[in-house]
Coordinates of C-alpha atoms in Angstrom, one line a residue:
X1 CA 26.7 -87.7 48.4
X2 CA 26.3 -86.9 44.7
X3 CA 28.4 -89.5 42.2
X4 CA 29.2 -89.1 39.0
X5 CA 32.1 -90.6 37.0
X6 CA 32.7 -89.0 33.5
X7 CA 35.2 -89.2 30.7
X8 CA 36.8 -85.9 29.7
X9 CA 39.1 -84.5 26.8
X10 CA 42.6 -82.9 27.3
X11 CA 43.6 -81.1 24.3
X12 CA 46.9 -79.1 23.7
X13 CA 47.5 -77.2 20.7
X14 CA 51.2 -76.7 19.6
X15 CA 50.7 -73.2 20.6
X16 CA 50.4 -74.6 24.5
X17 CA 46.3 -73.7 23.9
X18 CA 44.0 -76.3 25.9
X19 CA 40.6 -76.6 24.5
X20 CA 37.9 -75.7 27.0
X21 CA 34.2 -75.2 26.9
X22 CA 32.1 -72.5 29.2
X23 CA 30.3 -74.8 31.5
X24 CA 26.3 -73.9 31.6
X25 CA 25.3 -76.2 34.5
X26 CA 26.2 -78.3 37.3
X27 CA 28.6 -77.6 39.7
X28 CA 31.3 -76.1 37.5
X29 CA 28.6 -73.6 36.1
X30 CA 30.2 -70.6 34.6
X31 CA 33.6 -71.7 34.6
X32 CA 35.5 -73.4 32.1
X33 CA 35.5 -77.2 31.9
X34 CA 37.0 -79.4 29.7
X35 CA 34.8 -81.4 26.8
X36 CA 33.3 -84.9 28.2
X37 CA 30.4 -85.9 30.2
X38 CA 29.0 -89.3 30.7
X39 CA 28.9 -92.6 29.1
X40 CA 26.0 -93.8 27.2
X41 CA 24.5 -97.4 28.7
X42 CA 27.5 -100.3 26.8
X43 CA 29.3 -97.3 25.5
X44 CA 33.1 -97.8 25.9
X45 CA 35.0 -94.8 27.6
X46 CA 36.7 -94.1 24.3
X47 CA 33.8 -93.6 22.3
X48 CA 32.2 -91.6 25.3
X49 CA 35.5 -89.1 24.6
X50 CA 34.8 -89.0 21.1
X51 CA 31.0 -88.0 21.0
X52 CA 31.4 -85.7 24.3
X53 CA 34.0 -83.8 22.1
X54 CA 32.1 -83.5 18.9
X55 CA 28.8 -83.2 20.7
X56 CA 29.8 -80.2 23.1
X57 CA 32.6 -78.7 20.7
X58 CA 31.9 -79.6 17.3
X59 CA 35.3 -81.0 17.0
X60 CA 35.9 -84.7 15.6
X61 CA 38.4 -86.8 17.7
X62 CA 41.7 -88.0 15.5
X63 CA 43.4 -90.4 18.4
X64 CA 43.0 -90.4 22.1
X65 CA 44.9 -91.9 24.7
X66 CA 43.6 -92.8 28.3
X67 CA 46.3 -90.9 30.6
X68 CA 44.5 -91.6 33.6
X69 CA 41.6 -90.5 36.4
X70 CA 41.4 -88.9 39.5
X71 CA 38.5 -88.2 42.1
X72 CA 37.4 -84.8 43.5
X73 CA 35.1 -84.0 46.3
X74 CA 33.2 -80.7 46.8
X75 CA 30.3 -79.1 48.3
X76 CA 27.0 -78.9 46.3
X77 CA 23.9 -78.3 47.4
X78 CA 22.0 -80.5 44.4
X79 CA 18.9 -82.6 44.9
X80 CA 18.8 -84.0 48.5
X81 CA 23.1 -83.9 48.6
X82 CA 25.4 -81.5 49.9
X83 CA 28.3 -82.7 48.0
X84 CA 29.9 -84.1 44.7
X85 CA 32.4 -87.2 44.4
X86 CA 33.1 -86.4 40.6
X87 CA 35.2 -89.4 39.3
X88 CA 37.0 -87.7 36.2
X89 CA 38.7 -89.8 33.6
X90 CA 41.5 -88.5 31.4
X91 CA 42.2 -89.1 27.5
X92 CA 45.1 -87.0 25.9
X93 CA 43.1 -86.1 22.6
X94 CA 44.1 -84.7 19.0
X95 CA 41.8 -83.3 17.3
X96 CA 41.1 -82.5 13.3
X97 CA 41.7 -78.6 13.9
X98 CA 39.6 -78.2 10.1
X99 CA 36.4 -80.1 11.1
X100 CA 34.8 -78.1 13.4
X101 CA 30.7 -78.0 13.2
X102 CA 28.4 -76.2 15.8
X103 CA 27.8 -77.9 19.1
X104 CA 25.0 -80.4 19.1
X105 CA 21.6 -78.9 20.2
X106 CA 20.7 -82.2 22.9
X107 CA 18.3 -81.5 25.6
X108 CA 21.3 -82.2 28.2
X109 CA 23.7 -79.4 26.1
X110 CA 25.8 -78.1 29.2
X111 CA 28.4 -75.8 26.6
X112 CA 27.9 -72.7 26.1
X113 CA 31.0 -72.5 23.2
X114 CA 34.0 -73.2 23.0
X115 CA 37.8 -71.3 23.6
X116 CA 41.3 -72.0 22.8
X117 CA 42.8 -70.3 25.9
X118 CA 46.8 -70.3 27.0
X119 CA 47.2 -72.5 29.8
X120 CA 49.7 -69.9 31.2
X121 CA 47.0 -67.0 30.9
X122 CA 43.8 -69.3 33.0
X123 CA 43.3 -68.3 36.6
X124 CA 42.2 -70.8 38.8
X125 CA 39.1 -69.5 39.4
X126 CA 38.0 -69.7 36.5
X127 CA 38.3 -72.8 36.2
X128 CA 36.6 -76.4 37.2
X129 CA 38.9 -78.6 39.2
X130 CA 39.4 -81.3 35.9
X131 CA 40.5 -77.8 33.4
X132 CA 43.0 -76.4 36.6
X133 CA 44.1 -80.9 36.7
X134 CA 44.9 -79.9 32.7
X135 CA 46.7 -77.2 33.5
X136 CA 49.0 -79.0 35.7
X137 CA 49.3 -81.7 33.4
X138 CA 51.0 -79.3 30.4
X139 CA 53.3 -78.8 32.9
X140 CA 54.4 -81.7 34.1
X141 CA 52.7 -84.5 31.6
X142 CA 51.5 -86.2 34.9
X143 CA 48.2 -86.7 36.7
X144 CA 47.7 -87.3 40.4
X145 CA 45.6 -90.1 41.6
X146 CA 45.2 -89.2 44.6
X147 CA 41.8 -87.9 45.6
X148 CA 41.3 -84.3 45.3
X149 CA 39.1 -82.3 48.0
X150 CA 37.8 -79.2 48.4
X151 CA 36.6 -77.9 51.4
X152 CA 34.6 -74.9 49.8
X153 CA 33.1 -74.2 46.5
X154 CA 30.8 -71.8 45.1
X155 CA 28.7 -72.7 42.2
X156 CA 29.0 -69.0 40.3
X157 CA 26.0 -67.0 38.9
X158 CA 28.1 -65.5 36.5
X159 CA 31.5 -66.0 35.2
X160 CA 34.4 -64.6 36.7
X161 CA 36.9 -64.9 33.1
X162 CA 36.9 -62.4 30.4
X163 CA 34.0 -62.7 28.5
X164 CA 34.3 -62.7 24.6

Protein backbone atom coordinates (compact mmCIF):
# COMPACT_ATOMS: atom_id res chain seq x y z
CA UNK A 1 0.00 0.00 0.00
CA UNK A 2 0.83 3.54 -1.10
CA UNK A 3 1.36 6.18 2.16
CA UNK A 4 1.38 9.49 2.09
CA UNK A 5 0.60 11.99 4.83
CA UNK A 6 0.14 15.69 3.68
CA UNK A 7 -0.96 19.05 5.09
CA UNK A 8 -3.79 20.75 3.35
CA UNK A 9 -5.59 24.30 3.34
CA UNK A 10 -9.35 24.82 4.07
CA UNK A 11 -10.27 28.14 3.02
CA UNK A 12 -13.82 29.87 3.28
CA UNK A 13 -14.59 33.09 1.83
CA UNK A 14 -17.43 35.16 3.48
CA UNK A 15 -19.31 34.45 0.50
CA UNK A 16 -19.34 30.44 1.62
CA UNK A 17 -16.52 30.10 -1.47
CA UNK A 18 -13.78 27.25 -0.56
CA UNK A 19 -10.62 27.70 -2.37
CA UNK A 20 -9.66 24.71 -4.53
CA UNK A 21 -7.08 23.99 -7.10
CA UNK A 22 -7.61 21.53 -10.32
CA UNK A 23 -5.56 18.55 -9.33
CA UNK A 24 -2.95 17.55 -12.44
CA UNK A 25 -1.69 14.29 -10.91
CA UNK A 26 -2.00 11.55 -8.52
CA UNK A 27 -4.86 9.97 -7.57
CA UNK A 28 -7.24 12.89 -7.42
CA UNK A 29 -6.19 13.86 -11.03
CA UNK A 30 -8.73 16.06 -12.62
CA UNK A 31 -10.73 16.79 -9.83
CA UNK A 32 -10.57 19.50 -7.46
CA UNK A 33 -8.33 19.29 -4.40
CA UNK A 34 -7.62 21.53 -1.83
CA UNK A 35 -4.02 23.50 -1.63
CA UNK A 36 -1.25 21.44 0.40
CA UNK A 37 1.04 18.59 -0.34
CA UNK A 38 3.91 17.41 1.59
CA UNK A 39 6.37 18.55 4.17
CA UNK A 40 9.80 19.47 3.35
CA UNK A 41 12.62 17.25 5.49
CA UNK A 42 12.41 19.57 9.44
CA UNK A 43 9.67 21.57 8.06
CA UNK A 44 6.92 22.16 10.59
CA UNK A 45 3.26 21.32 9.39
CA UNK A 46 2.46 24.98 9.57
CA UNK A 47 4.95 26.22 7.34
CA UNK A 48 4.25 23.16 5.02
CA UNK A 49 0.46 24.97 4.80
CA UNK A 50 1.90 28.14 4.17
CA UNK A 51 4.29 27.42 1.16
CA UNK A 52 1.71 24.55 -0.32
CA UNK A 53 -0.73 27.57 -0.44
CA UNK A 54 1.38 30.18 -2.01
CA UNK A 55 3.34 27.59 -4.10
CA UNK A 56 0.19 25.89 -5.76
CA UNK A 57 -2.21 29.13 -5.53
CA UNK A 58 -0.20 32.13 -5.41
CA UNK A 59 -1.95 33.11 -2.32
CA UNK A 60 0.05 34.18 1.01
CA UNK A 61 -1.21 32.57 4.21
CA UNK A 62 -2.52 35.37 6.97
CA UNK A 63 -3.31 32.78 10.10
CA UNK A 64 -3.93 29.08 10.06
CA UNK A 65 -5.24 26.90 12.55
CA UNK A 66 -4.74 23.06 12.78
CA UNK A 67 -8.60 21.73 12.90
CA UNK A 68 -7.52 18.35 12.58
CA UNK A 69 -6.70 15.04 10.27
CA UNK A 70 -8.29 12.13 9.03
CA UNK A 71 -7.13 9.00 6.88
CA UNK A 72 -8.66 7.78 3.57
CA UNK A 73 -8.09 4.57 1.75
CA UNK A 74 -8.64 4.03 -2.00
CA UNK A 75 -7.67 2.02 -4.94
CA UNK A 76 -4.72 3.09 -7.10
CA UNK A 77 -2.90 1.27 -9.30
CA UNK A 78 0.58 3.43 -8.78
CA UNK A 79 4.08 1.89 -8.87
CA UNK A 80 3.97 -1.65 -7.53
CA UNK A 81 0.55 -0.69 -5.13
CA UNK A 82 -2.92 -1.07 -5.68
CA UNK A 83 -3.99 1.38 -3.09
CA UNK A 84 -3.52 4.77 -1.33
CA UNK A 85 -3.63 5.33 2.70
CA UNK A 86 -3.63 9.31 2.21
CA UNK A 87 -3.16 10.74 5.77
CA UNK A 88 -4.68 14.39 5.30
CA UNK A 89 -4.08 17.03 7.85
CA UNK A 90 -6.43 20.01 8.21
CA UNK A 91 -5.60 23.88 8.90
CA UNK A 92 -8.53 26.40 8.75
CA UNK A 93 -6.66 29.14 6.67
CA UNK A 94 -7.17 32.98 5.94
CA UNK A 95 -5.76 34.24 3.29
CA UNK A 96 -4.58 37.96 2.09
CA UNK A 97 -7.48 37.95 -0.75
CA UNK A 98 -5.01 41.11 -2.56
CA UNK A 99 -1.76 39.17 -2.74
CA UNK A 100 -2.25 36.75 -5.12
CA UNK A 101 0.93 35.93 -7.66
CA UNK A 102 0.96 33.03 -10.26
CA UNK A 103 1.51 29.54 -9.07
CA UNK A 104 5.12 28.53 -8.67
CA UNK A 105 6.66 26.79 -11.73
CA UNK A 106 8.40 23.54 -9.45
CA UNK A 107 9.16 20.48 -11.18
CA UNK A 108 6.52 18.68 -8.76
CA UNK A 109 3.68 21.59 -9.77
CA UNK A 110 0.46 19.24 -9.42
CA UNK A 111 -2.23 22.71 -9.95
CA UNK A 112 -3.42 23.41 -12.75
CA UNK A 113 -5.15 26.96 -11.40
CA UNK A 114 -7.05 27.91 -9.08
CA UNK A 115 -11.20 28.49 -8.38
CA UNK A 116 -13.29 30.08 -5.85
CA UNK A 117 -16.33 27.68 -6.13
CA UNK A 118 -19.66 27.57 -3.77
CA UNK A 119 -19.51 24.81 -1.62
CA UNK A 120 -23.32 24.33 -2.13
CA UNK A 121 -22.82 24.27 -6.10
CA UNK A 122 -19.60 21.19 -5.97
CA UNK A 123 -20.73 17.78 -6.84
CA UNK A 124 -19.08 15.04 -5.30
CA UNK A 125 -17.57 13.85 -8.15
CA UNK A 126 -15.83 16.32 -8.78
CA UNK A 127 -14.17 16.38 -6.05
CA UNK A 128 -11.12 14.53 -4.08
CA UNK A 129 -12.16 12.98 -0.85
CA UNK A 130 -10.08 16.00 1.37
CA UNK A 131 -12.27 19.04 -0.99
CA UNK A 132 -15.87 16.76 -0.42
CA UNK A 133 -14.20 16.39 3.83
CA UNK A 134 -14.29 20.59 3.33
CA UNK A 135 -17.45 20.60 2.14
CA UNK A 136 -18.84 18.86 5.11
CA UNK A 137 -16.88 20.88 7.35
CA UNK A 138 -18.74 24.40 6.13
CA UNK A 139 -21.47 22.67 7.21
CA UNK A 140 -21.07 21.47 10.33
CA UNK A 141 -17.45 23.13 11.46
CA UNK A 142 -16.39 19.50 12.32
CA UNK A 143 -14.03 16.82 10.94
CA UNK A 144 -14.33 13.10 11.33
CA UNK A 145 -11.40 11.09 12.53
CA UNK A 146 -12.43 8.24 11.76
CA UNK A 147 -10.82 6.52 8.75
CA UNK A 148 -12.44 7.09 5.57
CA UNK A 149 -12.59 4.11 2.77
CA UNK A 150 -13.47 3.81 -0.47
CA UNK A 151 -14.06 0.70 -2.00
CA UNK A 152 -13.81 2.06 -5.67
CA UNK A 153 -12.17 4.94 -7.32
CA UNK A 154 -11.31 6.02 -10.70
CA UNK A 155 -8.44 8.12 -11.34
CA UNK A 156 -10.24 10.45 -14.30
CA UNK A 157 -8.66 11.19 -17.75
CA UNK A 158 -10.50 14.24 -17.89
CA UNK A 159 -12.51 16.35 -15.65
CA UNK A 160 -15.94 15.78 -15.04
CA UNK A 161 -16.72 19.83 -13.55
CA UNK A 162 -17.41 22.65 -15.73
CA UNK A 163 -14.49 23.76 -17.26
CA UNK A 164 -13.65 27.55 -17.34
Amino acid sequence: MHKHRGIYCICLNKFGKLLVIEKKGGPYKNRFDLPGGTPDDGELEYETVIREVLEETGYKVIHGTKIGERCYELPWNYKEWTRSQHTAVFFECIIDLHSQTTIADIPDQDSSGTRWIHTQDLVQDWCSPLVWEAVQYALTKRLSSEMKIYKTWRVQNMPLYPIG
